[in-house]
Short mmCIF file of C-alpha atoms and ligand atoms in Angstrom, two decimals:
data_model
loop_
_atom_site.label_atom_id
_atom_site.label_comp_id
_atom_site.label_asym_id
_atom_site.label_seq_id
_atom_site.Cartn_x
_atom_site.Cartn_y
_atom_site.Cartn_z
CA MET A 1 -121.26 31.75 -124.08
CA ASN A 2 -123.20 32.98 -127.26
CA ILE A 3 -126.36 31.38 -127.34
CA GLN A 4 -127.50 33.58 -129.53
CA LYS A 5 -124.61 32.42 -131.79
CA TYR A 6 -125.67 28.54 -131.08
CA GLN A 7 -129.73 29.37 -132.12
CA LYS A 8 -127.89 30.81 -135.48
CA ILE A 9 -125.61 28.29 -136.55
CA LYS A 10 -128.43 25.49 -135.44
CA HIS A 11 -131.16 27.59 -138.01
CA GLU A 12 -128.17 28.19 -140.72
CA ILE A 13 -127.51 24.39 -140.97
CA PRO A 14 -128.43 22.05 -143.81
CA GLU A 15 -130.30 19.43 -142.38
CA ASN A 16 -127.80 16.19 -143.19
CA VAL A 17 -124.99 18.02 -140.87
CA ARG A 18 -124.82 17.97 -137.79
CA LEU A 19 -123.52 20.17 -134.94
CA ILE A 20 -120.49 19.31 -132.61
CA ALA A 21 -120.10 21.86 -129.84
CA VAL A 22 -116.65 22.00 -128.98
CA SER A 23 -116.54 22.17 -125.41
CA LYS A 24 -112.77 21.85 -124.52
CA THR A 25 -111.69 24.06 -121.47
CA LYS A 26 -114.85 25.11 -121.01
CA PRO A 27 -116.73 24.21 -117.51
CA GLU A 28 -119.51 21.76 -117.31
CA SER A 29 -121.92 24.41 -116.33
CA ASP A 30 -121.68 25.75 -119.97
CA ILE A 31 -122.26 22.15 -121.82
CA LEU A 32 -125.69 21.86 -119.33
CA GLN A 33 -126.81 25.57 -120.72
CA LEU A 34 -126.15 24.11 -124.39
CA TYR A 35 -127.56 20.55 -123.21
CA GLU A 36 -130.84 22.18 -122.07
CA LEU A 37 -131.30 24.00 -125.19
CA GLY A 38 -131.40 20.34 -126.72
CA GLN A 39 -127.73 20.22 -127.81
CA ARG A 40 -126.44 16.61 -127.76
CA ILE A 41 -123.20 16.38 -129.26
CA PHE A 42 -120.07 17.43 -127.81
CA GLY A 43 -116.49 17.16 -128.80
CA GLU A 44 -113.27 17.33 -126.76
CA ASN A 45 -109.66 16.72 -127.44
CA LYS A 46 -107.92 15.78 -124.33
CA ALA A 47 -108.48 12.20 -123.04
CA GLN A 48 -108.83 13.37 -118.75
CA GLU A 49 -110.83 16.05 -119.21
CA LEU A 50 -113.14 14.07 -121.82
CA LYS A 51 -113.57 11.49 -118.68
CA GLN A 52 -114.54 13.82 -116.21
CA LYS A 53 -116.70 15.76 -118.15
CA HIS A 54 -118.52 12.05 -119.25
CA GLU A 55 -118.35 10.59 -115.74
CA ASN A 56 -120.23 14.57 -114.25
CA LEU A 57 -122.82 14.66 -117.36
CA PRO A 58 -125.97 13.51 -118.55
CA LYS A 59 -125.24 10.15 -120.19
CA ASP A 60 -127.14 10.52 -123.60
CA ILE A 61 -124.52 13.32 -124.75
CA ALA A 62 -122.67 12.08 -127.44
CA TRP A 63 -118.99 12.42 -126.73
CA HIS A 64 -117.13 13.14 -129.88
CA PHE A 65 -113.21 12.95 -129.39
CA ILE A 66 -111.49 15.24 -131.81
CA GLY A 67 -108.37 16.06 -130.86
CA HIS A 68 -104.70 14.06 -131.61
CA LEU A 69 -104.85 10.56 -129.50
CA GLN A 70 -102.02 8.84 -127.81
CA THR A 71 -102.27 5.30 -127.22
CA ASN A 72 -101.64 5.70 -123.98
CA LYS A 73 -104.80 7.70 -123.35
CA ILE A 74 -107.15 5.52 -125.47
CA LYS A 75 -108.39 3.52 -122.03
CA TYR A 76 -109.66 6.46 -120.44
CA ILE A 77 -112.21 7.17 -123.60
CA ILE A 78 -113.03 3.81 -125.29
CA PRO A 79 -116.10 2.77 -123.00
CA PHE A 80 -118.17 5.74 -124.10
CA VAL A 81 -116.60 7.60 -126.60
CA HIS A 82 -118.96 8.14 -129.68
CA LEU A 83 -117.13 8.94 -132.63
CA ILE A 84 -113.12 9.44 -132.60
CA HIS A 85 -112.49 11.79 -135.57
CA SER A 86 -109.11 11.70 -135.26
CA ILE A 87 -106.95 8.48 -136.58
CA ASP A 88 -104.04 9.28 -137.71
CA SER A 89 -101.74 6.67 -138.18
CA PHE A 90 -102.09 2.48 -138.18
CA ASN A 91 -100.68 2.03 -135.20
CA LEU A 92 -103.41 4.16 -133.35
CA LEU A 93 -105.74 2.66 -135.04
CA LYS A 94 -104.93 -1.27 -133.94
CA GLU A 95 -104.53 0.40 -130.47
CA VAL A 96 -108.26 1.30 -130.66
CA ASN A 97 -109.21 -1.90 -131.74
CA LYS A 98 -107.69 -3.12 -128.85
CA GLN A 99 -108.99 -1.41 -126.53
CA ALA A 100 -112.75 -1.55 -127.69
CA LEU A 101 -112.44 -5.50 -128.00
CA LYS A 102 -111.26 -5.13 -124.35
CA ASN A 103 -114.43 -3.62 -123.36
CA ASN A 104 -116.49 -5.34 -126.06
CA ARG A 105 -117.10 -2.16 -127.73
CA GLN A 106 -117.38 -2.03 -131.71
CA VAL A 107 -116.21 2.09 -131.71
CA SER A 108 -116.76 4.64 -134.81
CA CYS A 109 -113.70 6.28 -136.34
CA LEU A 110 -112.75 8.85 -138.97
CA LEU A 111 -109.43 8.76 -141.23
CA GLN A 112 -107.97 12.03 -140.24
CA PHE A 113 -105.89 13.64 -143.11
CA HIS A 114 -103.41 16.26 -143.65
CA VAL A 115 -104.33 18.69 -146.19
CA ALA A 116 -103.21 21.72 -144.43
CA THR A 117 -99.57 23.65 -145.06
CA GLU A 118 -98.63 23.39 -141.17
CA GLU A 119 -96.26 20.67 -139.94
CA THR A 120 -97.88 20.72 -137.06
CA LYS A 121 -101.03 19.26 -137.93
CA TYR A 122 -101.90 15.64 -138.00
CA GLY A 123 -102.97 13.15 -140.09
CA PHE A 124 -102.66 10.73 -142.97
CA SER A 125 -101.59 11.64 -146.34
CA PHE A 126 -104.00 9.80 -149.09
CA GLN A 127 -101.30 7.78 -150.33
CA GLU A 128 -100.51 6.66 -146.16
CA ALA A 129 -103.93 6.28 -146.04
CA VAL A 130 -104.20 3.67 -148.90
CA GLU A 131 -101.35 1.61 -147.62
CA MET A 132 -103.07 0.82 -144.67
CA LEU A 133 -106.80 0.01 -146.31
CA GLN A 134 -104.83 -2.51 -148.57
CA ASN A 135 -102.76 -4.28 -145.96
CA PRO A 136 -104.23 -7.39 -144.74
CA GLU A 137 -104.02 -6.56 -141.24
CA PHE A 138 -106.47 -3.90 -141.48
CA GLU A 139 -109.25 -6.58 -142.29
CA ASN A 140 -108.58 -8.08 -138.72
CA LEU A 141 -109.90 -4.92 -136.88
CA LYS A 142 -113.03 -6.17 -135.80
CA ASN A 143 -113.63 -3.70 -133.37
CA VAL A 144 -113.24 -0.24 -135.14
CA SER A 145 -115.38 0.50 -138.02
CA ILE A 146 -114.65 3.52 -140.40
CA VAL A 147 -117.18 5.75 -141.24
CA GLY A 148 -115.48 8.71 -142.83
CA ILE A 149 -112.59 11.41 -142.67
CA MET A 150 -111.94 14.60 -140.93
CA GLY A 151 -109.53 17.38 -141.45
CA MET A 152 -108.52 20.67 -140.85
CA ALA A 153 -107.70 22.95 -143.17
CA SER A 154 -104.69 25.74 -143.23
CA LEU A 155 -104.86 29.00 -141.01
CA THR A 156 -105.05 31.25 -142.61
CA ASP A 157 -107.16 34.53 -143.83
CA ASP A 158 -106.93 33.14 -147.59
CA ARG A 159 -110.96 31.66 -148.00
CA SER A 160 -109.84 30.41 -151.26
CA GLN A 161 -107.03 28.28 -150.02
CA ILE A 162 -109.42 27.08 -147.12
CA ARG A 163 -112.02 25.63 -149.44
CA ARG A 164 -109.16 24.02 -151.87
CA GLU A 165 -108.06 22.10 -149.07
CA PHE A 166 -111.60 21.21 -148.14
CA SER A 167 -112.53 20.24 -151.52
CA THR A 168 -109.14 17.93 -151.84
CA LEU A 169 -110.50 16.31 -148.66
CA TYR A 170 -113.94 15.73 -150.24
CA SER A 171 -112.04 14.10 -153.43
CA PHE A 172 -110.41 11.52 -151.12
CA PHE A 173 -113.44 10.89 -149.37
CA GLU A 174 -114.93 10.22 -152.88
CA LYS A 175 -112.04 8.06 -153.91
CA LEU A 176 -112.21 5.91 -150.79
CA LYS A 177 -116.09 5.48 -150.63
CA ALA A 178 -115.43 4.14 -155.13
CA THR A 179 -112.71 1.82 -153.77
CA TYR A 180 -112.07 0.58 -150.56
CA PHE A 181 -115.81 1.37 -148.97
CA LYS A 182 -117.58 0.69 -151.75
CA GLY A 183 -121.10 -0.37 -150.59
CA LYS A 184 -120.74 0.31 -147.53
CA ASP A 185 -123.57 3.14 -146.53
CA SER A 186 -121.55 3.69 -143.20
CA PHE A 187 -119.09 4.88 -144.49
CA LYS A 188 -120.74 8.57 -145.00
CA GLU A 189 -118.65 11.30 -142.82
CA ILE A 190 -117.17 14.13 -143.26
CA SER A 191 -116.00 16.02 -140.20
CA MET A 192 -114.56 19.84 -141.45
CA GLY A 193 -114.97 23.32 -140.90
CA MET A 194 -114.39 25.22 -137.82
CA THR A 195 -115.60 28.35 -136.00
CA ASP A 196 -113.88 30.30 -138.81
CA ASP A 197 -114.58 27.68 -141.58
CA TYR A 198 -117.80 25.88 -141.72
CA ASP A 199 -119.47 28.12 -143.35
CA ILE A 200 -117.03 26.83 -146.50
CA ALA A 201 -116.86 23.56 -144.96
CA ILE A 202 -120.74 23.30 -145.55
CA GLU A 203 -120.56 24.22 -149.03
CA GLU A 204 -117.54 21.47 -149.76
CA GLY A 205 -119.30 19.05 -148.37
CA ALA A 206 -119.12 18.70 -144.76
CA THR A 207 -121.52 16.41 -142.67
CA LEU A 208 -120.13 17.69 -139.44
CA ILE A 209 -119.11 20.50 -138.23
CA ARG A 210 -117.03 21.44 -134.86
CA VAL A 211 -117.65 24.40 -134.04
CA GLY A 212 -115.97 26.02 -130.37
CA SER A 213 -115.06 29.91 -129.80
CA ALA A 214 -118.12 31.17 -131.88
CA ILE A 215 -120.51 29.22 -129.33
CA PHE A 216 -118.62 29.08 -125.82
CA GLY A 217 -116.11 32.53 -126.27
CA GLU A 218 -112.41 32.57 -126.53
CA ARG A 219 -110.61 29.50 -124.97
CA ASN A 220 -107.94 30.68 -121.68
CA TYR A 221 -105.61 28.01 -121.89
CA ASN A 222 -103.80 29.87 -119.09
CA ILE A 223 -106.11 28.52 -116.40
C1 PLP B 301 -110.49 23.38 -131.04
C2 PLP B 301 -111.07 22.54 -132.37
C3 PLP B 301 -111.96 22.71 -132.76
C4 PLP B 301 -113.20 24.28 -133.04
O1 PLP B 301 -112.31 25.22 -133.08
P1 PLP B 301 -113.22 26.70 -132.69
O2 PLP B 301 -112.50 27.74 -133.87
O3 PLP B 301 -113.36 27.02 -131.62
O4 PLP B 301 -114.59 26.28 -133.48
C5 PLP B 301 -112.41 22.08 -133.89
N1 PLP B 301 -111.80 20.91 -134.37
C6 PLP B 301 -110.74 20.65 -133.55
C7 PLP B 301 -110.11 19.34 -134.05
C8 PLP B 301 -110.49 21.27 -132.70
O5 PLP B 301 -109.04 21.19 -132.36
#
């Protein structure tokens, strides 16, 4: 844990930007330590791990799901999740809607866009998102609310490339806002930026940054 770094990030981010502390793979004791300092937004990328942590930790934590979501895992998180960042297909959105309806909830979601060079990353192309938003079936999804977009930049040291990718995300947001979400004040979030690039993301218009290792330390996936 790097509490000093946490305090520094909290101090330096503008008022309109919220910090999601990405606690994936980290123990509940670490989360509690940050909770006691006032942090209430945490991000996880595995449905079962998130379910477990939600059960064991204070109920006023706003849990954000930030990883690729498999349809058969939606049920674990739908009763309590605050925001799903990673809607990357129409099918997934329909399944989330179905589970949300079962739970009598309205679930907030972000559309994830693919702007990085790596093929392994998930997300819509702009065209794919437009096709979904134009599909009459989209209007029938009453238990999900699209409140913005999310994306990840390429894993590269080239900061100008990262900036271009974030700028592309911002332009997607603006275009969607002007057409499919005109007059919808709830469509306002841009989730971009992690430990190595959150500063650029903020300059390019992020409203949510997702920071893990800078706060919690490096992750060890072998334990
Ligand atoms: C793990 C993860 C993060 C946090 O990454 P760090 O580099 O540790 O800050 C942010 N976003 C997503 C989608 C992640 O999976």
